[in-house]
Short mmCIF file of C-alpha atoms in Angstrom, two decimals:
data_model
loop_
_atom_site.label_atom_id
_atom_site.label_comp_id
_atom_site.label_asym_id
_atom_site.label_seq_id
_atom_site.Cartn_x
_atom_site.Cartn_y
_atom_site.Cartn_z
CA UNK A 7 -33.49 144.66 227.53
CA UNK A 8 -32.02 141.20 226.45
CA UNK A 9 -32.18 138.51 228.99
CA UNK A 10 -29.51 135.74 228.34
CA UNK A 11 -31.36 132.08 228.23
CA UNK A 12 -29.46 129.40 230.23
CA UNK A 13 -29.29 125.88 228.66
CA UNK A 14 -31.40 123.65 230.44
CA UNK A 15 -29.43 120.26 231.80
CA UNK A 16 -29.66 118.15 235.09
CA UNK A 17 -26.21 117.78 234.67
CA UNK A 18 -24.95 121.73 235.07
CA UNK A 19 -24.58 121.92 238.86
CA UNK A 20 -22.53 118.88 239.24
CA UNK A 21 -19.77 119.57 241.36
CA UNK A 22 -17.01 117.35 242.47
CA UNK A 23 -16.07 116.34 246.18
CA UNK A 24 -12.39 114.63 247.41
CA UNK A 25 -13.12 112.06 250.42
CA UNK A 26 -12.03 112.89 253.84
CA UNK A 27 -8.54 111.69 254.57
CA UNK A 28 -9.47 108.19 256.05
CA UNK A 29 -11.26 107.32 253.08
CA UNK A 30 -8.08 107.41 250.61
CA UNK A 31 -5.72 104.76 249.99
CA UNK A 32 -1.90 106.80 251.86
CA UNK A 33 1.65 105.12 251.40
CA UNK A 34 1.26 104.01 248.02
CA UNK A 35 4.58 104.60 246.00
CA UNK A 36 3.03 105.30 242.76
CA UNK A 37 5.57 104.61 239.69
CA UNK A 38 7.59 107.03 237.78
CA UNK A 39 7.74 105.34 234.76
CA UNK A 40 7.56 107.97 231.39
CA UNK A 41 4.59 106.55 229.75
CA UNK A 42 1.07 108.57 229.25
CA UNK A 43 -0.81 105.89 230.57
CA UNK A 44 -3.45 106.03 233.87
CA UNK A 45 -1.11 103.83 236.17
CA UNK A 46 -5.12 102.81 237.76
CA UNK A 47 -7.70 100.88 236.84
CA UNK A 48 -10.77 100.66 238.92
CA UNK A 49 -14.27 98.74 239.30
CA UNK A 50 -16.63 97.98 242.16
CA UNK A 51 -14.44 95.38 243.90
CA UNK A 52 -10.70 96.39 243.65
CA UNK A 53 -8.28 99.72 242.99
CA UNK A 54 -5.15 98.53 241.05
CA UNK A 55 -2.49 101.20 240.84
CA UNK A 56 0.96 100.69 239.12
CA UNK A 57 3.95 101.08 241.36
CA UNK A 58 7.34 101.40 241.74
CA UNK A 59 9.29 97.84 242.27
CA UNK A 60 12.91 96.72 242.01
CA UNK A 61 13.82 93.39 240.00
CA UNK A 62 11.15 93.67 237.44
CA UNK A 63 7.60 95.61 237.07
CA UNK A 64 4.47 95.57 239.66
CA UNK A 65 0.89 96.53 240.72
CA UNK A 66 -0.98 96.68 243.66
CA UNK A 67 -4.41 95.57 244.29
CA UNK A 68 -6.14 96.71 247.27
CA UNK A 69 -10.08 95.75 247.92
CA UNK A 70 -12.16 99.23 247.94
CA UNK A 71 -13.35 98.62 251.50
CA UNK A 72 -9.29 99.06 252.74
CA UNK A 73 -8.86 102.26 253.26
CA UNK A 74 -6.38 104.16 255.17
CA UNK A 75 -2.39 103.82 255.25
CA UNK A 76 -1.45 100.36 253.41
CA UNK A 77 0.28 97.63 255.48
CA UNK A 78 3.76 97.53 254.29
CA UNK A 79 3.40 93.11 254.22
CA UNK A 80 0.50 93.73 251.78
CA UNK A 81 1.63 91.29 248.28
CA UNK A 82 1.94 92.90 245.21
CA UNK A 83 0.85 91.44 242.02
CA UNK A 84 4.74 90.53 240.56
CA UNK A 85 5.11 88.47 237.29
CA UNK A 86 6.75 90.71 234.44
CA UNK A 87 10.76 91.27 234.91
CA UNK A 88 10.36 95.11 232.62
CA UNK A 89 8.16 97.91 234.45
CA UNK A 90 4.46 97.79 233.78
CA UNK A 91 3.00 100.22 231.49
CA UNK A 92 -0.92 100.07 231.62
CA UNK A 93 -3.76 98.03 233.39
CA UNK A 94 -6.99 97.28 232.62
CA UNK A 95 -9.74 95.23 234.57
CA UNK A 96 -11.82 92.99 232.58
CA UNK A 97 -15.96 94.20 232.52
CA UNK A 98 -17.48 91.07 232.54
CA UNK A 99 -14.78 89.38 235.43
CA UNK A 100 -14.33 91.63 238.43
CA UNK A 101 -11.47 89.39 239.43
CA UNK A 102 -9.74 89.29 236.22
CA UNK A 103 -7.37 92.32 235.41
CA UNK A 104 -4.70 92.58 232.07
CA UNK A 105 -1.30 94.06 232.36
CA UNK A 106 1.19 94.42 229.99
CA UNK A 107 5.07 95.66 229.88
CA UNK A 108 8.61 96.60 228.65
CA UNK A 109 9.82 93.09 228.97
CA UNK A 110 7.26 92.69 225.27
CA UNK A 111 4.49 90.93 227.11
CA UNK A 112 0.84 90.79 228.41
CA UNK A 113 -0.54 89.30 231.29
CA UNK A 114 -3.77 88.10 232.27
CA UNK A 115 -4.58 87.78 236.19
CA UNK A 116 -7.28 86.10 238.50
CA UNK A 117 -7.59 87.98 241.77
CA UNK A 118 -8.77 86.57 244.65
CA UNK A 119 -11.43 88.33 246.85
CA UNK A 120 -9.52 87.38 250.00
CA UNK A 121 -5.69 88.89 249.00
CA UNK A 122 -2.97 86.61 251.20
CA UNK A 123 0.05 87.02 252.44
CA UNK A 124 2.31 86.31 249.29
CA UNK A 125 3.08 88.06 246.39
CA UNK A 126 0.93 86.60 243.21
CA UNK A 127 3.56 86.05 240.72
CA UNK A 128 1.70 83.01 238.62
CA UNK A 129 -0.43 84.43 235.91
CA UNK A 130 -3.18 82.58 234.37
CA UNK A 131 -2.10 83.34 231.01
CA UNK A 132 0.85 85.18 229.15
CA UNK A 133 0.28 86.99 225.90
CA UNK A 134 3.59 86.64 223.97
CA UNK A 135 3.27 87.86 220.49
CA UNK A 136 5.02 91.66 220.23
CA UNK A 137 8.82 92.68 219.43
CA UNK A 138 8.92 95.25 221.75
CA UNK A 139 7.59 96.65 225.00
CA UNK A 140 3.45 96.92 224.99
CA UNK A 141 2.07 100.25 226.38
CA UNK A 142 -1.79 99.32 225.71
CA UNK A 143 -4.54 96.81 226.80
CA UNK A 144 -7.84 97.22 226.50
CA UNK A 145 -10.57 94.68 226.76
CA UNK A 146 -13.70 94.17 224.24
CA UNK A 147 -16.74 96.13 225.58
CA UNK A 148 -18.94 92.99 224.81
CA UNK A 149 -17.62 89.70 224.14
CA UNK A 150 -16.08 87.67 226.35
CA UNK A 151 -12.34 87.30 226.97
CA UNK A 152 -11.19 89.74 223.63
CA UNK A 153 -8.21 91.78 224.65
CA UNK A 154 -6.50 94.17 222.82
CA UNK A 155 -2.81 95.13 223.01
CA UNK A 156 -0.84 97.68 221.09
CA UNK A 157 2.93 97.94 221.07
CA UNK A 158 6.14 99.77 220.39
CA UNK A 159 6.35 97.77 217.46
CA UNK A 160 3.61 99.05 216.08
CA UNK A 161 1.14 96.34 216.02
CA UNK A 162 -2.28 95.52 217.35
CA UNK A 163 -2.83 92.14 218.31
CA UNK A 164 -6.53 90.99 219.54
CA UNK A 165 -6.24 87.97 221.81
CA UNK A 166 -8.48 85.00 223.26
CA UNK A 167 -7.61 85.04 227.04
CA UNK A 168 -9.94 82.03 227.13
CA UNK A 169 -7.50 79.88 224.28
CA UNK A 170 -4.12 82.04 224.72
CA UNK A 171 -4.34 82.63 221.22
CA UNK A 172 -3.41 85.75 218.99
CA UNK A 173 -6.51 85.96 217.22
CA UNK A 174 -6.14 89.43 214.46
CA UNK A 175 -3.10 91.15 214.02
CA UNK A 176 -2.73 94.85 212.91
CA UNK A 177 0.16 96.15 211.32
CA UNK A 178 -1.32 99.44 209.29
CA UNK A 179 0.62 102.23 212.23
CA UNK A 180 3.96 103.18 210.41
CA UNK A 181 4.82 104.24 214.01
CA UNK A 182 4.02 104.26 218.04
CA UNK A 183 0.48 104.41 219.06
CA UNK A 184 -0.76 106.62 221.40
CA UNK A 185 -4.38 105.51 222.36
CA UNK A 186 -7.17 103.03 221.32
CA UNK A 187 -10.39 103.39 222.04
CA UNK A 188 -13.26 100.94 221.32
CA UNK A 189 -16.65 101.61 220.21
CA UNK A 190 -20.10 101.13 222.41
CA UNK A 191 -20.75 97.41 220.74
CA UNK A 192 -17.05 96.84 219.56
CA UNK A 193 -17.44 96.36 215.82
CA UNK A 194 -14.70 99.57 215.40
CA UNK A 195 -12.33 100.92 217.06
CA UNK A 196 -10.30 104.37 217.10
CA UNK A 197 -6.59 105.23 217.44
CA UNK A 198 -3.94 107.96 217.54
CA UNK A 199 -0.50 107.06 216.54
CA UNK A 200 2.68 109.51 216.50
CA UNK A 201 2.05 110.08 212.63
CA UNK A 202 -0.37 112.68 213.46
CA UNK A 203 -3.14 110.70 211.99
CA UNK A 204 -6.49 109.39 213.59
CA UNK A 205 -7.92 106.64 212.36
CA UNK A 206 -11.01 104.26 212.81
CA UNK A 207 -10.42 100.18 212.63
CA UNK A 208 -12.22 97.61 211.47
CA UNK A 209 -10.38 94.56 213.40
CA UNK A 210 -12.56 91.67 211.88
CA UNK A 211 -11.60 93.11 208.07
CA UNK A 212 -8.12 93.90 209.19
CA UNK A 213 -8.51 97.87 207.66
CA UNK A 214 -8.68 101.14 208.61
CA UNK A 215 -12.08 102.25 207.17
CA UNK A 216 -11.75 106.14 207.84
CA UNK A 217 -8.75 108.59 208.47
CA UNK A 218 -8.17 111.89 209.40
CA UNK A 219 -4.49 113.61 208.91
CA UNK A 220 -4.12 115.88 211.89
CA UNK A 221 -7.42 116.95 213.62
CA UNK A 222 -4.88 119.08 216.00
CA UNK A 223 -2.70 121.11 214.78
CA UNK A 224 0.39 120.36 216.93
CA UNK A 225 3.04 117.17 217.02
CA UNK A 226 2.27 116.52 220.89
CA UNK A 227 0.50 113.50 221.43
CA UNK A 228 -3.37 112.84 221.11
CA UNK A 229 -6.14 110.95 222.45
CA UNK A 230 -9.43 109.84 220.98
CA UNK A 231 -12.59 108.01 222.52
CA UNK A 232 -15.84 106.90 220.42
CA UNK A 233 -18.76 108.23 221.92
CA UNK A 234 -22.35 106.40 222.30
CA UNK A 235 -23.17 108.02 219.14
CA UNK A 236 -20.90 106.94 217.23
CA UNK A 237 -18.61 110.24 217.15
CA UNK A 238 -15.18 111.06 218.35
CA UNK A 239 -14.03 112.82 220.77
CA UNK A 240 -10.40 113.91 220.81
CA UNK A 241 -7.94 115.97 222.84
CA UNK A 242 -4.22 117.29 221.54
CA UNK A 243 -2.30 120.59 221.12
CA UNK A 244 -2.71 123.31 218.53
CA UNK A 245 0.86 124.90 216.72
CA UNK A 246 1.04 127.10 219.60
CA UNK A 247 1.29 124.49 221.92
CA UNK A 248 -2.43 125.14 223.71
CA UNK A 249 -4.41 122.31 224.69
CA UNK A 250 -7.43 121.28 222.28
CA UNK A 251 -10.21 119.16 222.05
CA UNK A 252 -12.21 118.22 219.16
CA UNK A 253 -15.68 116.56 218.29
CA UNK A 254 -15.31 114.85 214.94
CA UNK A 255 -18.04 112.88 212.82
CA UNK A 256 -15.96 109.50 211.31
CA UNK A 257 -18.45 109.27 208.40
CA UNK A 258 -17.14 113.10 207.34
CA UNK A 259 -14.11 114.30 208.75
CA UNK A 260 -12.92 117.11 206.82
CA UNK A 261 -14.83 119.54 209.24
CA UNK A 262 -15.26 118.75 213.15
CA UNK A 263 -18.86 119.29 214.45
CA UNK A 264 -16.76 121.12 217.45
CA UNK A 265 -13.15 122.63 218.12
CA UNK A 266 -12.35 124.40 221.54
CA UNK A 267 -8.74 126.01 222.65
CA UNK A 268 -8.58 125.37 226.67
CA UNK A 269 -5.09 126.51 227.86
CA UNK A 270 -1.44 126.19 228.05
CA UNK A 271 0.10 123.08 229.56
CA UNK A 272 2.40 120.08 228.67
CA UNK A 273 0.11 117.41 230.00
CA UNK A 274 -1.50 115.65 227.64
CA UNK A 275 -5.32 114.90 228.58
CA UNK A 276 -6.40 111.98 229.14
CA UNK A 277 -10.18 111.64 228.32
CA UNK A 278 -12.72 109.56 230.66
CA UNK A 279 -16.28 109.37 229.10
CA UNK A 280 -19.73 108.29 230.67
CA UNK A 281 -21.93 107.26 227.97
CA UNK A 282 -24.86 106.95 230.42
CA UNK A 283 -25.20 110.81 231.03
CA UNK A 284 -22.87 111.75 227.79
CA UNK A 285 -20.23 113.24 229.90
CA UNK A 286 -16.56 113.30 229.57
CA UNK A 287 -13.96 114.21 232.19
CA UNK A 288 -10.49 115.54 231.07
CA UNK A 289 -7.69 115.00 233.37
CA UNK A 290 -4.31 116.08 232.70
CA UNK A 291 -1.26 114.66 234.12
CA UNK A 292 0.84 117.23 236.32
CA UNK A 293 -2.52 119.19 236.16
CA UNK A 294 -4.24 119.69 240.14
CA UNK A 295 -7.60 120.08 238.34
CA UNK A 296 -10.39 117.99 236.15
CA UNK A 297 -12.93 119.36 233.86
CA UNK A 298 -15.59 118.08 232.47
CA UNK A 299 -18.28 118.41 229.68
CA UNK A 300 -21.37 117.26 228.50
CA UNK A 301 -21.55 116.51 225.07
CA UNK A 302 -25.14 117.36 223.29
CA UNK A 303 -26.60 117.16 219.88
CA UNK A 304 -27.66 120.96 219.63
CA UNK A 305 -24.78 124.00 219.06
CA UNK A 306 -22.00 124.27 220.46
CA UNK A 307 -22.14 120.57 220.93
CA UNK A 308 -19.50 120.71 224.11
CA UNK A 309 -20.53 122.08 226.69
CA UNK A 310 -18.09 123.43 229.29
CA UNK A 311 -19.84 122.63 233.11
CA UNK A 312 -17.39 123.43 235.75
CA UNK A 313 -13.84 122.18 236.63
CA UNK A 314 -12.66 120.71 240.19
CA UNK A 315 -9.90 121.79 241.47
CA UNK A 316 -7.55 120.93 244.03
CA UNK A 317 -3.78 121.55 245.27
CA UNK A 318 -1.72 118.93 244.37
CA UNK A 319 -0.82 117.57 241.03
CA UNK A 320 -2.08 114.21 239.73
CA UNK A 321 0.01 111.51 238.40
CA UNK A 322 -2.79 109.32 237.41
CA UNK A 323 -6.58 108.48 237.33
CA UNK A 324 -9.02 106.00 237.50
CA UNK A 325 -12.53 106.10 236.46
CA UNK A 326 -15.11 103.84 238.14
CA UNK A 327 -17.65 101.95 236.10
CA UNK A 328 -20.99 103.60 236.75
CA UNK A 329 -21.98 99.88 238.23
CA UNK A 330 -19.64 101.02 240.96
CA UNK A 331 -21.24 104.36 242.29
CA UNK A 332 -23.85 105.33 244.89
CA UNK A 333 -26.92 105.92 243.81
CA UNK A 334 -28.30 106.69 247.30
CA UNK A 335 -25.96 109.94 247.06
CA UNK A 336 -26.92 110.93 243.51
CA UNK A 337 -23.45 110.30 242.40
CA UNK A 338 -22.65 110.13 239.08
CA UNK A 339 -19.29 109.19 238.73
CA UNK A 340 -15.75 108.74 240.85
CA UNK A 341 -12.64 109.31 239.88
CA UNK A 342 -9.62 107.73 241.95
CA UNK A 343 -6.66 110.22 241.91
CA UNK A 344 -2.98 109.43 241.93
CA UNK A 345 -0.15 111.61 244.07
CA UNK A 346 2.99 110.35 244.62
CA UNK A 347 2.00 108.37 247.62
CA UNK A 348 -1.57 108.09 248.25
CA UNK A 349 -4.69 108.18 245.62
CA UNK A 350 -7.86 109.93 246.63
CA UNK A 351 -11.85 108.89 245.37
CA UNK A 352 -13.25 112.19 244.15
CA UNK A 353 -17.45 112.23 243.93
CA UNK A 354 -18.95 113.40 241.10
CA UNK A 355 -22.70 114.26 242.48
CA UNK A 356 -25.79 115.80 241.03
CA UNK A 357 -27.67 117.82 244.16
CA UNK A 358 -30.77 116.39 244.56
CA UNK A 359 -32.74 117.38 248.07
CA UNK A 360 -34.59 113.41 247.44
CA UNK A 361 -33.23 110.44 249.10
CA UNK A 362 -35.12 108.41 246.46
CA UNK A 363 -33.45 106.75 243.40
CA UNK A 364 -33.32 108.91 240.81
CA UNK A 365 -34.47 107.33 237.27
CA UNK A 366 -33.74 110.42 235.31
CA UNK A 367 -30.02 110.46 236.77
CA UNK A 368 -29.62 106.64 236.33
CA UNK A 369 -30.98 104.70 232.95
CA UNK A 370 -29.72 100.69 232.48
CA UNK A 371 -25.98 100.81 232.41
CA UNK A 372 -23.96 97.97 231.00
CA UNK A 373 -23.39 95.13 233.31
CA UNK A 374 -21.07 92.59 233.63
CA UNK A 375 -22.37 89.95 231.72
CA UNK A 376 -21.14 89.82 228.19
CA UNK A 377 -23.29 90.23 225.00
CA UNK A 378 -21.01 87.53 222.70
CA UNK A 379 -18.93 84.98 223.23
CA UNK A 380 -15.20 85.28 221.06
CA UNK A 381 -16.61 83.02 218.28
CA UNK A 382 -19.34 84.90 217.44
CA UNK A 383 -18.00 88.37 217.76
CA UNK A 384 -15.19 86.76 214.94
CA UNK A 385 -17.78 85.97 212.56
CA UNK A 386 -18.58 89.16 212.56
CA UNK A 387 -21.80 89.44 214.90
CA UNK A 388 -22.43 93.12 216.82
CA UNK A 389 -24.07 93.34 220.18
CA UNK A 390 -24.90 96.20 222.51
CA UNK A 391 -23.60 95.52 225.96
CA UNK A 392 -25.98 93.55 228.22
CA UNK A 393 -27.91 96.55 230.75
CA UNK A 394 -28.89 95.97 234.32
CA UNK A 395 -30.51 98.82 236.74
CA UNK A 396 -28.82 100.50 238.79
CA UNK A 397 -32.49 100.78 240.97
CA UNK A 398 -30.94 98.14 243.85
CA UNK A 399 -27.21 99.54 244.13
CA UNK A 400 -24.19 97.71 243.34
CA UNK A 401 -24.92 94.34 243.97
CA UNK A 402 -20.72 92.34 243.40
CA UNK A 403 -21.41 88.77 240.90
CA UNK A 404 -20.30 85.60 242.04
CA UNK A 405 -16.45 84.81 241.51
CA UNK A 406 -15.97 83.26 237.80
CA UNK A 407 -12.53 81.78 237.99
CA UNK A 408 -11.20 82.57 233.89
CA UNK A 409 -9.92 78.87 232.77
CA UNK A 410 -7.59 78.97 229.92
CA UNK A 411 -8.22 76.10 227.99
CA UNK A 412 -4.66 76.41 225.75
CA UNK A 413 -4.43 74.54 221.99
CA UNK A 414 -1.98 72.05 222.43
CA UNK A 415 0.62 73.28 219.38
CA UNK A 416 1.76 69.70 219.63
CA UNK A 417 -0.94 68.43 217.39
CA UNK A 418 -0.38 70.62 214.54
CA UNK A 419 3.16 69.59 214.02
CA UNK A 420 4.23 67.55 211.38
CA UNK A 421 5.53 64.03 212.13
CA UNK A 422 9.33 63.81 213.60
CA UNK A 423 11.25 61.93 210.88
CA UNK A 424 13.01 59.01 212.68
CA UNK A 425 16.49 59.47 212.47
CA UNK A 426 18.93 56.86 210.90
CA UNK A 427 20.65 55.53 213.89
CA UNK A 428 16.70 54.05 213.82
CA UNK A 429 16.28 52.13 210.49
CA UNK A 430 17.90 49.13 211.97
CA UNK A 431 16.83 46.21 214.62
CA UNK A 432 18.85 47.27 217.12
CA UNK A 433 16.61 50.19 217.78
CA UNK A 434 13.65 47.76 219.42
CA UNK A 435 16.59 46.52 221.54
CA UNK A 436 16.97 47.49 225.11
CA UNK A 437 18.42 49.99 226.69
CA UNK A 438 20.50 47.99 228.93
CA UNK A 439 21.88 45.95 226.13
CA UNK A 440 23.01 48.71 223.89
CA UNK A 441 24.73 50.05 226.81
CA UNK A 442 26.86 46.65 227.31
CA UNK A 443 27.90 46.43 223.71
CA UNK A 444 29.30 50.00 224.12
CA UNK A 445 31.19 49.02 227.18
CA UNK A 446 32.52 45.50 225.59
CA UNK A 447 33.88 47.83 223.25
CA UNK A 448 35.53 50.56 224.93
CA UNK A 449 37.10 48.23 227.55
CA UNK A 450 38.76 46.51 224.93
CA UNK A 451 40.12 49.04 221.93
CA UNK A 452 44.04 49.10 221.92
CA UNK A 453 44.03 52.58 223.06
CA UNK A 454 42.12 51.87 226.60
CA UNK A 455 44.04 48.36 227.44
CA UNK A 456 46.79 48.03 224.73
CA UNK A 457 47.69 44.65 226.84
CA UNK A 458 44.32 43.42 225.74
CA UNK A 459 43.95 41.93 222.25
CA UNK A 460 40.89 43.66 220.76
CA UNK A 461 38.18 40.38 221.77
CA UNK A 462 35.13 39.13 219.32
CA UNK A 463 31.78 40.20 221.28
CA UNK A 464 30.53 36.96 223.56
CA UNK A 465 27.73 35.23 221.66
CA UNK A 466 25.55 36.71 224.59
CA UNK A 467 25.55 40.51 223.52
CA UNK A 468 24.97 39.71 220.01
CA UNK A 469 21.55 40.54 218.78
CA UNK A 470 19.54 38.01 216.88
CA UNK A 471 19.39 40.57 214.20
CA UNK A 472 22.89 40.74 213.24
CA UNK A 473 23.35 36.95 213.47
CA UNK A 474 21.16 36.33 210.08
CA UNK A 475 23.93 39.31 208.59
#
């Protein structure tokens, strides 16, 4: 008689929980926009959430601690005229969030602790640099104030909120990208574009350093995210249209380490992955349920734990940075679900009978202090992101208001020629006298007073310059 051996993991009874009513965020009119983004963007402070607005694009921000139904006075964040696409809060500024549009730009924004009354329509920086509408910002996992934006026009640009400068540009998708995904430190990152390809970017050499021509078999679109090891971990469709995901090695791609068929659907998957405890969670949009897996170095590499289900569809998700959870409840991670007016915090929690912290749960996550500052990460210096314990709780930073500090383009232009009109005397003249020799002039030509005799200029108005002619 055979007995079956179960793979030992802490992780394989984690089960997922939705909060009670009065702990979700109600009237919320999420957007309907046709883009595969989240439409949220949480961290420890503040839920964002794209929504539907007339006369332009907007987002909401709402501090975590107001729950319940939203007042309809509370200001929305309102500065792009084309609907927003994607959000992203910065990890190193819990105040500072990107956003970026159809009208072909991306914003940076400073959000107060204390929201007002009135809309916030100034941002503290505008990214112009793309042709047409930008579906993707990301920030740099370690150095302070990179962002990265991807476009319809098929370019990456990297960006120095700090300066408001484009600081690498990308031009090596022949056409629209779906994802991009940095790595742990940020030396790489990964991408899936509509040619079917995935590839793996070096930004400070301006090249893609490794390629793979269709890890999934089907046209629908992908999505890839670097693990802490270094691999990748991507979802799509096989030729029969089932859902997919895929384990690939960058270093050898003509074989992944792992392939799995999940089901039939149309949503594509969005993958959320917790490098702490090597765990990814795959929600699909139009999809009322999330997996998730742990990813392992022995066979068959991804493991299948449970799913959590519930009854209505999700238009969204956010994924809280693990800075953000509650340790005193052995949670793990929290997800933040869109509906079509209200998004729900769903617990991710390890049972545990001990009210004590538990270290094996919880090792050093990153923090929000960055490892680099812009300079250094562009001479081509790699850090691992700063870690802090998790042993006290969340404990929010001290507001860091982002300054921009812009190049003046002035200085680098060339001289203005002077013109002319310039070259002689009468230009040091003043104003006032210039002026009265036009009006001498004009009151006397024939065809203003023909009674008037055309009359030399009174020795007054003439200029000691043109006396010497």
């Amino acid at each position: 008689m055979s007995r079956s051996i179960v793979r030992q993991s802490k992780f394989r009874h984690v089960f997922g929980q939705a909060g009670k009513t009065e702990q979700g965020y109600d009237d919320i009119r999420v957007s309907k926009v046709t883009w595969d983004s989240s439409f949220c963007a949480v961290n420890p402070k503040f839920l964002a959430v794209i929504v539907e607005s007339s006369g332009g694009g907007a987002f909401l921000v709402l501090p975590l601690s107001k729950m319940g139904r939203l007042d309809k006075n509370h200001p929305l964040v309102t500065g792009h005229t084309g609907p927003v696409l994607d959000i992203d809060w910065c990890p190193h500024n819990d105040n500072i969030l990107a956003s970026c549009s159809e009208d072909t730009t991306a914003m940076v924004w400073q959000i107060p602790d204390q929201m007002g009354t009135r809309p916030i329509s100034e941002p503290i920086v505008v990214l112009e640099g793309h042709s047409k509408r930008v579906g993707i910002v990301t920030w740099h996992p370690t150095a302070r104030n990179i962002l990265l934006t991807a476009g319809s026009d098929n370019l990456i640009i990297i960006w120095n909120v700090g300066t408001g400068e484009a600081l690498i540009s990308m031009d090596d998708h022949p056409d629209l990208i779906y994802n991009v995904s940095w790595n742990r430190n940020g030396s790489l990152f990964c991408t899936t574009c509509k040619d079917r390809r995935l590839r793996v970017c070096d930004p400070r050499k301006r090249e893609v350093v490794a390629e793979r021509m269709a890890p999934h078999d089907g046209i629908r679109p992908m999505r890839a995210i670097f693990t802490r090891d270094g691999n990748l971990f991507t979802t799509g469709f096989t030729r029969m249209s089932q859902r997919e995901l895929g384990l690939w090695d960058p270093t050898s791609f003509e074989e992944p380490i792992a392939l799995l068929e999940l089901d039939t659907s149309n949503g594509v998957l969005l993958p959320y992955y917790d490098p702490d405890t090597n765990m990814v969670y795959l929600c699909g949009k139009g999809d009322s349920s999330i997996r998730y897996f742990e990813i392992t170095e022995e066979p068959p590499y991804v493991h299948y734990l449970s799913t959590f289900s519930s009854k209505e569809p999700q238009r969204g998700m956010g994924f809280m940075p693990k800075r953000g959870v509650d340790v005193s409840k052995c949670e793990i991670a929290r997800l933040y679900k869109l509906h079509d007016k209200k998004c729900e915090p769903i617990a991710m929690t390890v049972p545990r009978k001990s009210d004590l912290f538990q270290d094996d749960l919880y090792p050093d996550t990153a923090g929000s202090d960055p490892a680099l500052e812009p300079e250094e990460w562009l001479e081509g210096r790699d850090e691992d992101p700063t870690l802090q314990s998790l042993r006290d709780g969340y404990v929010p930073p001290k507001s860091r208001e982002l300054k921009v500090a812009k190049k003046n383009v002035l200085d680098s232009r060339p001289t203005t020629r002077r013109s002319m009109s310039s070259c002689d005397g009468s230009a040091n003249l003043p104003v006032s006298h210039t002026l009265s020799v036009c009006l001498h002039y004009v009151y006397n030509h024939p065809f203003i007073n023909p009674h008037s005799p055309m009359s030399p200029l009174p020795p007054s108005l003439i200029s000691p310059s043109s006396r010497s002619h």
